[in-house]
């Protein structure tokens, strides 16, 4: 350790703390050169005859090419899902359905390492994250919902839960496998069938899931996995024989979907953007709080819709917190997603990196003060230094708009009422965090903050039993837990 000019401790990683590279082996991941569409239990060529590349954002190299489905392919998938629903899945005793879902969960666990490596290769997230969070949590969702399949009368006492039919599910690139599990598991546990589309930049783990589904002998057509970009998603949304749309993604596309399904009988759950406030009170355990803030925005490149991207610090501890944050920022390792030491991996795509850079520029133009880690970035691939902004106005764009990158704005406050007002002053309402030693303050904050999830003295904790979803422009409906079941049934 050395002392810097302003007497703060600075860790000298280049000399004392240099970590040797510890890359996870790629050899466990079998990625085919080309993937077709998974329709009716088989991999079939797209009628468009078109394919697009999926690349590794950490080195910009092509990993594979995947089919680009058009409206005719979607129609084929919806027909397969409808037939499976009418003839097999909705008629099957629930305890038999559960067995298939348990089987998928177990197979996912058996292949956990392969899923984790593919997730990190295709999406750019650190292997630590995909190995310890994404894949086990995805498997847990299949286990959890398999457990409910034959117990719906206990989930909804004195009511009969009837499946909705065919669900069209569209997911983003930040948690590709986990989002697929969030959506597929409760849908099929309640007797629905599915047409799922992963994001165009991260299709590979969903296609691996398709392989598992095929091996698990799930009746053909119960789950269909279709690849493509926005137009393919729109074809799912607009297909007349879809009963429910489950969408996770940007608020802009969420609004398009809402308009498209207005006046139809389609039900919808939408999990959209966020701009979460993370609030540190003066009585908080500051080291833990700083670690929680780092975890909340930086550990996943800020690619989390619930990322704690706005930090509010009580004035009396502001200087201490800022110093601790800057020191910690300097220790974060940015680089190869497959390296087990990496904290911040690659930004998911060139386009997303450009968006983040655009916002960093806007922050500077708006007069905010910027601090970036001095770490070296790899020469190839899409990487971004973790970035802090202080002197941020509440009205500034970097404090109001979702950046979806490792960029944190920091503001101060004096009273609880003031910070509640500031925290709620956003079009979003997905999540928030509160750091304090006082239980009564936590209860006051959680009741007054308009956020679907409020974490207290922790951040980004997920569990299949607990519901997740937002207020305002963060969408509607909940996923996870019992709430996640009710999104896929009619109660009579
Ligand atoms: P992000 O900004 O996180 O990439 P998007 O909302 O653009 O979020 O994408 C989320 C998912 O929605 C992706 O699978 C994408 O292909 C899909 N998508 C994009 N545009 C549309 C659309 N108009 N209708 C339906 N799905 C869409």
Short mmCIF file of C-alpha atoms and ligand atoms in Angstrom, two decimals:
data_model
loop_
_atom_site.label_atom_id
_atom_site.label_comp_id
_atom_site.label_asym_id
_atom_site.label_seq_id
_atom_site.Cartn_x
_atom_site.Cartn_y
_atom_site.Cartn_z
CA UNK A 1 0.00 0.00 0.00
CA UNK A 2 1.13 3.55 -0.65
CA UNK A 3 -0.18 6.95 0.35
CA UNK A 4 -1.32 9.29 -2.39
CA UNK A 5 -1.12 13.10 -2.30
CA UNK A 6 -4.42 13.55 -0.55
CA UNK A 7 -3.40 10.99 2.04
CA UNK A 8 -5.65 8.18 0.83
CA UNK A 9 -4.49 4.62 0.67
CA UNK A 10 -3.93 3.40 -2.85
CA UNK A 11 -3.47 -0.27 -3.59
CA UNK A 12 -0.62 -0.85 -5.99
CA UNK A 13 -1.77 -3.75 -8.04
CA UNK A 14 0.93 -3.53 -10.63
CA UNK A 15 3.57 -4.50 -8.08
CA UNK A 16 2.10 -6.14 -5.00
CA UNK A 17 -1.24 -7.54 -6.08
CA UNK A 18 -0.82 -8.68 -9.63
CA UNK A 19 -3.05 -11.70 -10.23
CA UNK A 20 -1.78 -14.39 -12.57
CA UNK A 21 -4.30 -15.15 -15.34
CA UNK A 22 -6.71 -17.94 -14.37
CA UNK A 23 -8.78 -18.56 -17.49
CA UNK A 24 -11.53 -21.17 -17.52
CA UNK A 25 -11.00 -23.66 -20.36
CA UNK A 26 -13.12 -23.20 -23.45
CA UNK A 27 -12.80 -26.85 -24.36
CA UNK A 28 -15.86 -27.89 -22.34
CA UNK A 29 -18.14 -25.78 -24.52
CA UNK A 30 -19.28 -27.46 -27.68
CA UNK A 31 -20.52 -24.74 -29.98
CA UNK A 32 -21.72 -25.80 -33.42
CA UNK A 33 -20.71 -23.67 -36.42
CA UNK A 34 -24.38 -23.16 -37.26
CA UNK A 35 -27.69 -23.36 -35.36
CA UNK A 36 -31.13 -23.93 -36.84
CA UNK A 37 -34.54 -23.13 -35.32
CA UNK A 38 -35.93 -25.43 -32.62
CA UNK A 39 -39.51 -26.10 -33.70
CA UNK A 40 -41.70 -29.05 -32.75
CA UNK A 41 -38.82 -30.86 -31.04
CA UNK A 42 -36.47 -30.66 -34.02
CA UNK A 43 -33.81 -28.33 -35.35
CA UNK A 44 -35.12 -27.05 -38.69
CA UNK A 45 -33.80 -24.68 -41.32
CA UNK A 46 -35.39 -21.22 -41.46
CA UNK A 47 -37.72 -20.54 -44.37
CA UNK A 48 -35.92 -17.21 -44.75
CA UNK A 49 -32.75 -19.22 -45.56
CA UNK A 50 -30.90 -16.46 -43.69
CA UNK A 51 -28.41 -16.70 -40.84
CA UNK A 52 -26.60 -14.12 -38.76
CA UNK A 53 -23.35 -14.23 -36.79
CA UNK A 54 -23.07 -14.27 -33.06
CA UNK A 55 -19.72 -13.02 -31.85
CA UNK A 56 -17.59 -13.07 -28.74
CA UNK A 57 -17.63 -9.45 -27.54
CA UNK A 58 -14.32 -9.94 -25.70
CA UNK A 59 -12.36 -10.52 -28.93
CA UNK A 60 -14.86 -9.71 -31.73
CA UNK A 61 -14.46 -13.20 -33.21
CA UNK A 62 -17.36 -15.14 -34.68
CA UNK A 63 -18.59 -17.96 -32.43
CA UNK A 64 -21.33 -19.37 -34.62
CA UNK A 65 -24.15 -18.40 -36.94
CA UNK A 66 -27.80 -18.74 -36.09
CA UNK A 67 -31.00 -18.83 -38.11
CA UNK A 68 -32.89 -15.61 -38.75
CA UNK A 69 -36.54 -16.55 -38.40
CA UNK A 70 -39.24 -14.74 -40.38
CA UNK A 71 -43.02 -14.58 -39.94
CA UNK A 72 -43.50 -17.95 -41.69
CA UNK A 73 -41.15 -19.61 -39.20
CA UNK A 74 -42.96 -17.99 -36.30
CA UNK A 75 -46.23 -19.27 -37.70
CA UNK A 76 -44.81 -22.77 -37.86
CA UNK A 77 -43.60 -22.53 -34.25
CA UNK A 78 -46.91 -21.15 -32.97
CA UNK A 79 -48.80 -23.93 -34.77
CA UNK A 80 -46.51 -26.53 -33.17
CA UNK A 81 -47.02 -24.92 -29.76
CA UNK A 82 -50.81 -24.83 -30.24
CA UNK A 83 -50.98 -28.49 -31.26
CA UNK A 84 -48.78 -29.51 -28.33
CA UNK A 85 -50.99 -27.46 -26.01
CA UNK A 86 -54.30 -28.87 -27.28
CA UNK A 87 -53.28 -32.48 -27.74
CA UNK A 88 -50.64 -33.20 -25.12
CA UNK A 89 -49.45 -30.67 -22.56
CA UNK A 90 -52.69 -29.20 -21.20
CA UNK A 91 -54.12 -32.71 -20.93
CA UNK A 92 -51.15 -34.34 -19.24
CA UNK A 93 -51.51 -34.94 -15.46
CA UNK A 94 -49.60 -32.18 -13.69
CA UNK A 95 -47.34 -34.58 -11.83
CA UNK A 96 -46.16 -35.97 -15.18
CA UNK A 97 -45.44 -32.46 -16.45
CA UNK A 98 -43.40 -31.85 -13.32
CA UNK A 99 -41.16 -34.85 -14.06
CA UNK A 100 -40.07 -33.33 -17.36
CA UNK A 101 -39.31 -29.99 -15.73
CA UNK A 102 -37.27 -31.65 -12.97
CA UNK A 103 -35.38 -33.52 -15.67
CA UNK A 104 -34.52 -30.28 -17.48
CA UNK A 105 -33.34 -28.76 -14.17
CA UNK A 106 -31.08 -31.72 -13.41
CA UNK A 107 -29.61 -31.77 -16.91
CA UNK A 108 -28.90 -28.07 -16.63
CA UNK A 109 -27.01 -28.71 -13.40
CA UNK A 110 -25.06 -31.55 -14.98
CA UNK A 111 -24.01 -29.25 -17.83
CA UNK A 112 -23.57 -26.19 -15.62
CA UNK A 113 -19.92 -25.66 -16.51
CA UNK A 114 -20.64 -25.79 -20.24
CA UNK A 115 -23.56 -23.38 -19.92
CA UNK A 116 -21.41 -20.96 -17.89
CA UNK A 117 -18.58 -20.95 -20.43
CA UNK A 118 -20.95 -20.43 -23.36
CA UNK A 119 -22.76 -17.64 -21.50
CA UNK A 120 -19.49 -15.82 -20.89
CA UNK A 121 -18.23 -16.38 -24.44
CA UNK A 122 -21.42 -15.16 -26.11
CA UNK A 123 -22.42 -12.40 -23.69
CA UNK A 124 -19.12 -11.13 -22.27
CA UNK A 125 -20.02 -11.50 -18.60
CA UNK A 126 -17.35 -12.71 -16.15
CA UNK A 127 -17.25 -16.47 -15.69
CA UNK A 128 -17.56 -15.95 -11.92
CA UNK A 129 -20.93 -14.36 -12.54
CA UNK A 130 -22.24 -16.92 -15.03
CA UNK A 131 -20.84 -19.89 -13.07
CA UNK A 132 -21.94 -18.78 -9.60
CA UNK A 133 -25.11 -16.88 -10.37
CA UNK A 134 -26.70 -17.19 -13.82
CA UNK A 135 -26.57 -20.93 -14.35
CA UNK A 136 -27.36 -22.16 -10.80
CA UNK A 137 -30.19 -19.62 -10.50
CA UNK A 138 -31.59 -20.71 -13.86
CA UNK A 139 -31.58 -24.37 -12.77
CA UNK A 140 -33.18 -23.34 -9.46
CA UNK A 141 -36.06 -21.75 -11.31
CA UNK A 142 -36.78 -25.02 -13.11
CA UNK A 143 -36.62 -26.92 -9.80
CA UNK A 144 -38.83 -24.37 -8.04
CA UNK A 145 -41.56 -24.31 -10.70
CA UNK A 146 -41.42 -28.09 -11.21
CA UNK A 147 -42.37 -28.27 -7.53
CA UNK A 148 -45.47 -26.14 -8.08
CA UNK A 149 -46.73 -27.97 -11.18
CA UNK A 150 -48.91 -30.48 -9.31
CA UNK A 151 -49.67 -28.20 -6.34
CA UNK A 152 -51.52 -25.38 -8.04
CA UNK A 153 -54.55 -25.95 -5.81
CA UNK A 154 -52.34 -24.91 -2.87
CA UNK A 155 -50.90 -21.97 -4.76
CA UNK A 156 -54.44 -20.74 -5.48
CA UNK A 157 -56.71 -22.12 -2.72
CA UNK A 158 -60.39 -22.57 -3.64
CA UNK A 159 -59.71 -21.60 -7.23
CA UNK A 160 -58.94 -23.60 -10.34
CA UNK A 161 -55.90 -22.48 -12.30
CA UNK A 162 -56.36 -22.85 -16.05
CA UNK A 163 -53.40 -22.34 -18.42
CA UNK A 164 -53.57 -19.47 -20.91
CA UNK A 165 -52.46 -21.41 -24.00
CA UNK A 166 -49.47 -20.43 -26.14
CA UNK A 167 -46.99 -17.95 -24.62
CA UNK A 168 -44.69 -15.81 -26.79
CA UNK A 169 -41.60 -14.94 -24.78
CA UNK A 170 -38.95 -12.41 -25.78
CA UNK A 171 -35.81 -11.93 -23.74
CA UNK A 172 -32.80 -9.60 -23.68
CA UNK A 173 -29.04 -10.17 -23.68
CA UNK A 174 -28.09 -9.39 -20.10
CA UNK A 175 -29.12 -12.71 -18.48
CA UNK A 176 -29.79 -14.95 -21.48
CA UNK A 177 -30.17 -18.34 -19.80
CA UNK A 178 -31.66 -17.03 -16.57
CA UNK A 179 -34.29 -15.00 -18.43
CA UNK A 180 -35.18 -18.07 -20.49
CA UNK A 181 -35.61 -20.05 -17.24
CA UNK A 182 -37.68 -17.26 -15.61
CA UNK A 183 -40.03 -17.40 -18.53
CA UNK A 184 -40.14 -21.03 -19.67
CA UNK A 185 -40.31 -22.76 -16.26
CA UNK A 186 -43.50 -21.13 -14.84
CA UNK A 187 -45.19 -21.23 -18.26
CA UNK A 188 -44.81 -24.96 -18.81
CA UNK A 189 -45.33 -25.81 -15.12
CA UNK A 190 -48.81 -24.31 -15.39
CA UNK A 191 -49.61 -26.20 -18.63
CA UNK A 192 -48.85 -23.58 -21.28
CA UNK A 193 -46.67 -24.09 -24.32
CA UNK A 194 -44.01 -21.66 -25.45
CA UNK A 195 -42.35 -19.87 -28.36
CA UNK A 196 -39.22 -18.21 -26.96
CA UNK A 197 -36.87 -15.78 -28.69
CA UNK A 198 -33.47 -14.97 -27.17
CA UNK A 199 -31.72 -11.70 -28.00
CA UNK A 200 -29.84 -11.60 -31.29
CA UNK A 201 -26.46 -11.02 -29.59
CA UNK A 202 -26.78 -13.89 -27.08
CA UNK A 203 -28.67 -16.82 -28.60
CA UNK A 204 -26.29 -19.66 -27.72
CA UNK A 205 -27.34 -20.70 -24.21
CA UNK A 206 -31.00 -20.71 -25.22
CA UNK A 207 -30.07 -23.00 -28.12
CA UNK A 208 -28.12 -25.21 -25.69
CA UNK A 209 -31.27 -25.28 -23.58
CA UNK A 210 -33.12 -26.46 -26.70
CA UNK A 211 -30.67 -29.37 -26.96
CA UNK A 212 -31.37 -30.31 -23.34
CA UNK A 213 -35.11 -30.04 -23.91
CA UNK A 214 -34.75 -32.41 -26.87
CA UNK A 215 -32.68 -34.88 -24.81
CA UNK A 216 -35.16 -34.63 -21.94
CA UNK A 217 -37.83 -35.92 -24.35
CA UNK A 218 -40.17 -33.04 -23.66
CA UNK A 219 -43.14 -33.62 -25.97
CA UNK A 220 -42.48 -31.88 -29.33
CA UNK A 221 -43.84 -28.36 -29.59
CA UNK A 222 -44.10 -27.65 -25.85
CA UNK A 223 -41.06 -25.37 -26.04
CA UNK A 224 -39.97 -23.85 -29.37
CA UNK A 225 -36.87 -21.69 -29.54
CA UNK A 226 -36.62 -19.21 -32.38
CA UNK A 227 -33.74 -16.89 -33.17
CA UNK A 228 -33.77 -13.52 -34.88
CA UNK A 229 -33.75 -9.80 -34.14
CA UNK A 230 -36.47 -7.19 -33.59
CA UNK A 231 -38.54 -8.15 -36.65
CA UNK A 232 -38.70 -11.76 -35.43
CA UNK A 233 -39.80 -10.52 -31.99
CA UNK A 234 -42.47 -8.35 -33.62
CA UNK A 235 -43.73 -11.38 -35.59
CA UNK A 236 -44.24 -13.22 -32.28
CA UNK A 237 -46.03 -10.25 -30.72
CA UNK A 238 -48.33 -9.85 -33.73
CA UNK A 239 -49.16 -13.51 -34.29
CA UNK A 240 -52.92 -13.88 -33.82
CA UNK A 241 -52.74 -17.27 -32.11
CA UNK A 242 -50.54 -16.20 -29.20
CA UNK A 243 -52.36 -15.87 -25.87
CA UNK A 244 -49.72 -14.19 -23.77
CA UNK A 245 -46.62 -12.07 -24.32
CA UNK A 246 -43.86 -12.09 -21.73
CA UNK A 247 -41.22 -9.51 -22.58
CA UNK A 248 -38.05 -8.35 -20.88
CA UNK A 249 -36.11 -5.58 -22.58
CA UNK A 250 -36.04 -1.87 -23.20
CA UNK A 251 -38.85 0.50 -22.28
CA UNK A 252 -39.01 1.67 -25.91
CA UNK A 253 -39.74 -1.80 -27.25
CA UNK A 254 -42.08 -2.42 -24.29
CA UNK A 255 -44.15 0.55 -25.43
CA UNK A 256 -44.24 -0.74 -29.03
CA UNK A 257 -45.46 -4.11 -27.73
CA UNK A 258 -48.15 -2.51 -25.57
CA UNK A 259 -49.46 -0.63 -28.60
CA UNK A 260 -49.32 -3.75 -30.78
CA UNK A 261 -51.41 -5.85 -28.40
CA UNK A 262 -53.88 -3.14 -27.38
CA UNK A 263 -57.39 -4.29 -28.19
CA UNK A 264 -56.42 -7.95 -28.52
CA UNK A 265 -57.02 -10.70 -25.96
CA UNK A 266 -53.31 -11.17 -25.39
CA UNK A 267 -52.18 -10.92 -21.81
CA UNK A 268 -48.78 -9.41 -21.10
CA UNK A 269 -46.07 -9.07 -18.54
CA UNK A 270 -43.41 -6.49 -19.31
CA UNK A 271 -40.15 -6.14 -17.43
CA UNK A 272 -38.50 -3.02 -18.75
CA UNK A 273 -35.79 -0.52 -17.89
CA UNK A 274 -34.62 0.80 -14.57
CA UNK A 275 -32.60 3.55 -12.92
CA UNK A 276 -32.27 2.25 -9.39
CA UNK A 277 -31.32 4.44 -6.46
CA UNK A 278 -28.85 2.99 -3.98
CA UNK A 279 -28.98 5.01 -0.77
CA UNK A 280 -26.28 5.15 1.90
CA UNK A 281 -27.21 6.66 5.27
CA UNK A 282 -24.56 7.93 7.67
CA UNK A 283 -25.25 5.08 10.12
CA UNK A 284 -24.61 2.38 7.49
CA UNK A 285 -21.66 -0.02 7.69
CA UNK A 286 -19.75 1.94 5.06
CA UNK A 287 -17.34 -0.73 3.83
CA UNK A 288 -20.19 -3.16 3.27
CA UNK A 289 -22.24 -0.43 1.62
CA UNK A 290 -19.41 0.47 -0.75
CA UNK A 291 -18.97 -3.18 -1.67
CA UNK A 292 -22.73 -3.44 -2.25
CA UNK A 293 -22.68 -0.39 -4.49
CA UNK A 294 -19.78 -1.83 -6.51
CA UNK A 295 -21.61 -5.13 -6.82
CA UNK A 296 -24.83 -3.33 -7.74
CA UNK A 297 -23.45 -1.46 -10.75
CA UNK A 298 -20.01 -2.71 -11.78
CA UNK A 299 -19.81 -6.47 -11.39
CA UNK A 300 -21.99 -7.16 -14.37
CA UNK A 301 -20.74 -4.28 -16.57
CA UNK A 302 -23.88 -2.43 -15.44
CA UNK A 303 -25.83 -4.78 -17.73
CA UNK A 304 -28.61 -5.24 -15.22
CA UNK A 305 -31.97 -3.52 -15.48
CA UNK A 306 -32.05 -3.35 -11.66
CA UNK A 307 -28.45 -1.99 -11.51
CA UNK A 308 -27.95 0.54 -8.72
CA UNK A 309 -26.90 3.26 -11.14
CA UNK A 310 -27.78 6.29 -8.98
CA UNK A 311 -25.99 6.52 -5.65
CA UNK A 312 -27.30 8.86 -2.94
CA UNK A 313 -24.97 9.40 0.01
CA UNK A 314 -25.86 11.26 3.20
CA UNK A 315 -23.82 14.45 3.28
CA UNK A 316 -21.93 13.74 6.51
CA UNK A 317 -20.30 10.58 5.09
CA UNK A 318 -20.02 11.68 1.46
CA UNK A 319 -16.26 12.32 1.47
CA UNK A 320 -15.48 9.02 3.17
CA UNK A 321 -17.73 7.04 0.85
CA UNK A 322 -16.34 8.72 -2.25
CA UNK A 323 -12.76 7.97 -1.21
CA UNK A 324 -13.59 4.34 -0.47
CA UNK A 325 -15.42 4.02 -3.79
CA UNK A 326 -12.53 5.45 -5.78
CA UNK A 327 -10.04 3.19 -4.00
CA UNK A 328 -12.20 0.16 -4.67
CA UNK A 329 -12.74 1.15 -8.28
CA UNK A 330 -8.98 1.12 -8.81
CA UNK A 331 -8.83 -2.50 -7.67
CA UNK A 332 -11.47 -3.81 -10.09
CA UNK A 333 -10.12 -6.10 -12.77
CA UNK A 334 -11.49 -5.42 -16.24
CA UNK A 335 -10.73 -7.98 -18.93
CA UNK A 336 -11.15 -11.52 -20.22
CA UNK A 337 -14.61 -12.74 -19.17
CA UNK A 338 -13.30 -16.31 -18.94
CA UNK A 339 -10.66 -15.33 -16.36
CA UNK A 340 -11.83 -16.25 -12.87
CA UNK A 341 -10.29 -13.07 -11.43
CA UNK A 342 -12.21 -10.75 -13.74
CA UNK A 343 -14.71 -8.40 -12.08
CA UNK A 344 -15.89 -6.56 -15.17
CA UNK A 345 -16.07 -8.42 -18.47
CA UNK A 346 -16.87 -7.23 -21.98
CA UNK A 347 -19.70 -4.90 -22.93
CA UNK A 348 -22.21 -7.03 -24.79
CA UNK A 349 -21.97 -5.39 -28.21
CA UNK A 350 -20.28 -2.60 -30.15
CA UNK A 351 -23.57 -0.77 -30.28
CA UNK A 352 -23.98 -0.93 -26.50
CA UNK A 353 -20.40 0.27 -25.97
CA UNK A 354 -21.17 3.25 -28.22
CA UNK A 355 -24.29 4.02 -26.18
CA UNK A 356 -22.26 3.98 -22.96
CA UNK A 357 -19.58 6.24 -24.46
CA UNK A 358 -22.30 8.60 -25.65
CA UNK A 359 -23.62 8.92 -22.09
CA UNK A 360 -20.13 9.40 -20.65
CA UNK A 361 -19.72 12.31 -23.06
CA UNK A 362 -23.13 13.71 -22.14
CA UNK A 363 -22.17 13.56 -18.44
CA UNK A 364 -19.05 15.60 -19.11
CA UNK A 365 -20.94 18.09 -21.29
CA UNK A 366 -23.55 18.50 -18.56
CA UNK A 367 -20.78 19.63 -16.22
CA UNK A 368 -20.53 16.58 -13.99
CA UNK A 369 -17.11 15.57 -12.69
CA UNK A 370 -15.83 12.24 -13.95
CA UNK A 371 -13.58 9.69 -12.29
CA UNK A 372 -12.50 6.55 -14.13
CA UNK A 373 -10.39 3.65 -12.98
CA UNK A 374 -6.87 3.85 -14.40
CA UNK A 375 -6.86 0.14 -15.35
CA UNK A 376 -5.55 -0.98 -18.73
CA UNK A 377 -8.16 -2.27 -21.18
CA UNK A 378 -7.59 -5.20 -23.54
CA UNK A 379 -6.61 -4.13 -27.06
CA UNK A 380 -9.46 -6.01 -28.73
CA UNK A 381 -13.09 -6.42 -27.80
CA UNK A 382 -15.66 -4.10 -26.24
CA UNK A 383 -14.53 -2.91 -22.83
CA UNK A 384 -15.32 0.10 -20.70
CA UNK A 385 -13.59 1.49 -17.62
CA UNK A 386 -15.75 1.69 -14.49
CA UNK A 387 -16.83 5.32 -14.26
CA UNK A 388 -18.15 7.61 -11.49
CA UNK A 389 -19.79 10.98 -11.91
CA UNK A 390 -20.05 13.51 -9.07
CA UNK A 391 -21.56 17.02 -9.11
CA UNK A 392 -24.53 15.56 -10.92
CA UNK A 393 -27.76 17.54 -11.20
CA UNK A 394 -30.97 15.63 -10.49
CA UNK A 395 -32.25 16.70 -13.91
CA UNK A 396 -29.17 15.64 -15.85
CA UNK A 397 -29.60 12.94 -18.45
CA UNK A 398 -27.02 10.65 -16.86
CA UNK A 399 -29.12 10.69 -13.66
CA UNK A 400 -32.44 10.21 -15.45
CA UNK A 401 -31.85 7.83 -18.37
CA UNK A 402 -30.87 4.19 -18.33
CA UNK A 403 -27.25 3.81 -19.49
CA UNK A 404 -26.89 0.04 -19.11
CA UNK A 405 -23.15 0.23 -18.49
CA UNK A 406 -20.60 0.56 -15.67
CA UNK A 407 -21.42 4.19 -14.99
CA UNK A 408 -22.49 5.45 -11.56
CA UNK A 409 -23.82 8.91 -10.69
CA UNK A 410 -23.35 10.14 -7.13
CA UNK A 411 -25.43 12.74 -5.36
CA UNK A 412 -25.81 13.77 -1.73
CA UNK A 413 -28.81 14.28 0.57
CA UNK A 414 -29.50 15.45 4.10
CA UNK A 415 -32.85 13.98 5.18
CA UNK A 416 -34.93 10.87 4.58
CA UNK A 417 -37.72 12.85 2.95
CA UNK A 418 -35.29 14.54 0.59
CA UNK A 419 -33.74 11.27 -0.58
CA UNK A 420 -37.13 9.58 -1.00
CA UNK A 421 -38.19 12.41 -3.26
CA UNK A 422 -34.96 12.24 -5.25
CA UNK A 423 -35.03 8.45 -5.50
CA UNK A 424 -38.62 8.49 -6.76
CA UNK A 425 -37.95 11.31 -9.20
CA UNK A 426 -37.49 9.07 -12.23
CA UNK A 427 -39.79 7.56 -14.85
CA UNK A 428 -38.65 4.10 -13.72
CA UNK A 429 -39.41 2.03 -10.63
CA UNK A 430 -37.80 -1.37 -10.80
CA UNK A 431 -35.52 -1.60 -7.79
CA UNK A 432 -33.66 0.29 -5.07
CA UNK A 433 -31.19 -0.28 -2.25
CA UNK A 434 -31.00 1.12 1.28
CA UNK A 435 -27.96 0.96 3.53
CA UNK A 436 -28.56 1.79 7.20
CA UNK A 437 -28.17 0.32 10.65
CA UNK A 438 -31.73 1.27 11.60
CA UNK A 439 -34.60 -1.14 10.95
CA UNK A 440 -37.22 1.60 11.29
CA UNK A 441 -35.53 3.61 8.55
CA UNK A 442 -35.55 0.57 6.27
CA UNK A 443 -39.31 0.13 6.78
CA UNK A 444 -39.98 3.82 6.22
CA UNK A 445 -37.94 3.79 3.01
CA UNK A 446 -39.38 0.56 1.62
CA UNK A 447 -42.94 1.76 2.05
CA UNK A 448 -42.29 5.12 0.43
CA UNK A 449 -40.10 4.17 -2.48
CA UNK A 450 -41.86 3.38 -5.75
CA UNK A 451 -39.72 0.40 -6.68
CA UNK A 452 -40.75 -3.22 -7.24
CA UNK A 453 -37.82 -4.53 -5.20
CA UNK A 454 -36.02 -2.74 -2.38
CA UNK A 455 -32.91 -4.42 -1.05
CA UNK A 456 -31.79 -3.51 2.47
CA UNK A 457 -28.09 -3.78 3.36
CA UNK A 458 -27.55 -5.96 0.32
CA UNK A 459 -28.02 -5.65 -3.43
CA UNK A 460 -28.86 -7.77 -6.48
CA UNK A 461 -30.06 -10.75 -4.50
CA UNK A 462 -32.33 -13.10 -6.40
CA UNK A 463 -34.26 -16.19 -5.47
CA UNK A 464 -36.85 -18.19 -7.41
CA UNK A 465 -39.35 -17.80 -4.56
CA UNK A 466 -39.39 -14.02 -4.62
CA UNK A 467 -41.27 -11.93 -7.17
CA UNK A 468 -39.53 -9.35 -9.36
CA UNK A 469 -40.98 -6.55 -11.47
CA UNK A 470 -41.52 -2.83 -11.64
CA UNK A 471 -43.67 0.27 -11.34
CA UNK A 472 -44.16 3.08 -13.83
CA UNK A 473 -42.06 2.77 -17.03
CA UNK A 474 -40.30 -0.29 -15.60
CA UNK A 475 -43.29 -2.34 -16.71
CA UNK A 476 -45.98 -4.43 -15.12
CA UNK A 477 -46.57 -7.93 -13.86
CA UNK A 478 -44.20 -9.93 -11.70
CA UNK A 479 -41.91 -12.85 -12.41
CA UNK A 480 -40.67 -15.32 -9.80
CA UNK A 481 -42.44 -16.86 -6.84
CA UNK A 482 -46.19 -17.38 -6.71
CA UNK A 483 -46.71 -14.15 -8.62
CA UNK A 484 -44.77 -15.68 -11.50
CA UNK A 485 -47.25 -18.57 -11.61
CA UNK A 486 -50.30 -16.34 -11.66
CA UNK A 487 -48.96 -14.57 -14.75
CA UNK A 488 -49.56 -17.81 -16.70
CA UNK A 489 -53.02 -18.86 -15.53
CA UNK A 490 -56.62 -17.78 -15.47
CA UNK A 491 -58.23 -18.38 -12.09
CA UNK A 492 -61.81 -19.64 -12.15
P1 LIG B 1 -32.01 -4.01 -25.25
O1 LIG B 1 -31.95 -2.54 -25.35
O2 LIG B 1 -31.85 -4.56 -23.89
O3 LIG B 1 -31.27 -4.74 -26.32
P2 LIG B 1 -34.42 -4.50 -26.69
O4 LIG B 1 -35.75 -4.13 -26.13
O5 LIG B 1 -33.93 -3.82 -27.89
O6 LIG B 1 -33.48 -4.36 -25.44
O7 LIG B 1 -34.34 -6.06 -26.95
C1 LIG B 1 -34.90 -7.01 -26.09
C2 LIG B 1 -35.50 -8.12 -26.92
O8 LIG B 1 -36.59 -7.59 -27.69
C3 LIG B 1 -34.54 -8.74 -27.92
O9 LIG B 1 -34.79 -10.13 -27.97
C4 LIG B 1 -34.93 -8.06 -29.22
O10 LIG B 1 -34.63 -8.83 -30.37
C5 LIG B 1 -36.43 -7.93 -29.05
N1 LIG B 1 -37.05 -6.87 -29.87
C6 LIG B 1 -36.49 -5.74 -30.40
N2 LIG B 1 -37.41 -5.02 -31.05
C7 LIG B 1 -38.59 -5.67 -30.96
C8 LIG B 1 -39.93 -5.43 -31.41
N3 LIG B 1 -40.25 -4.34 -32.10
N4 LIG B 1 -40.90 -6.33 -31.08
C9 LIG B 1 -40.61 -7.42 -30.35
N5 LIG B 1 -39.37 -7.71 -29.91
C10 LIG B 1 -38.37 -6.86 -30.19
#
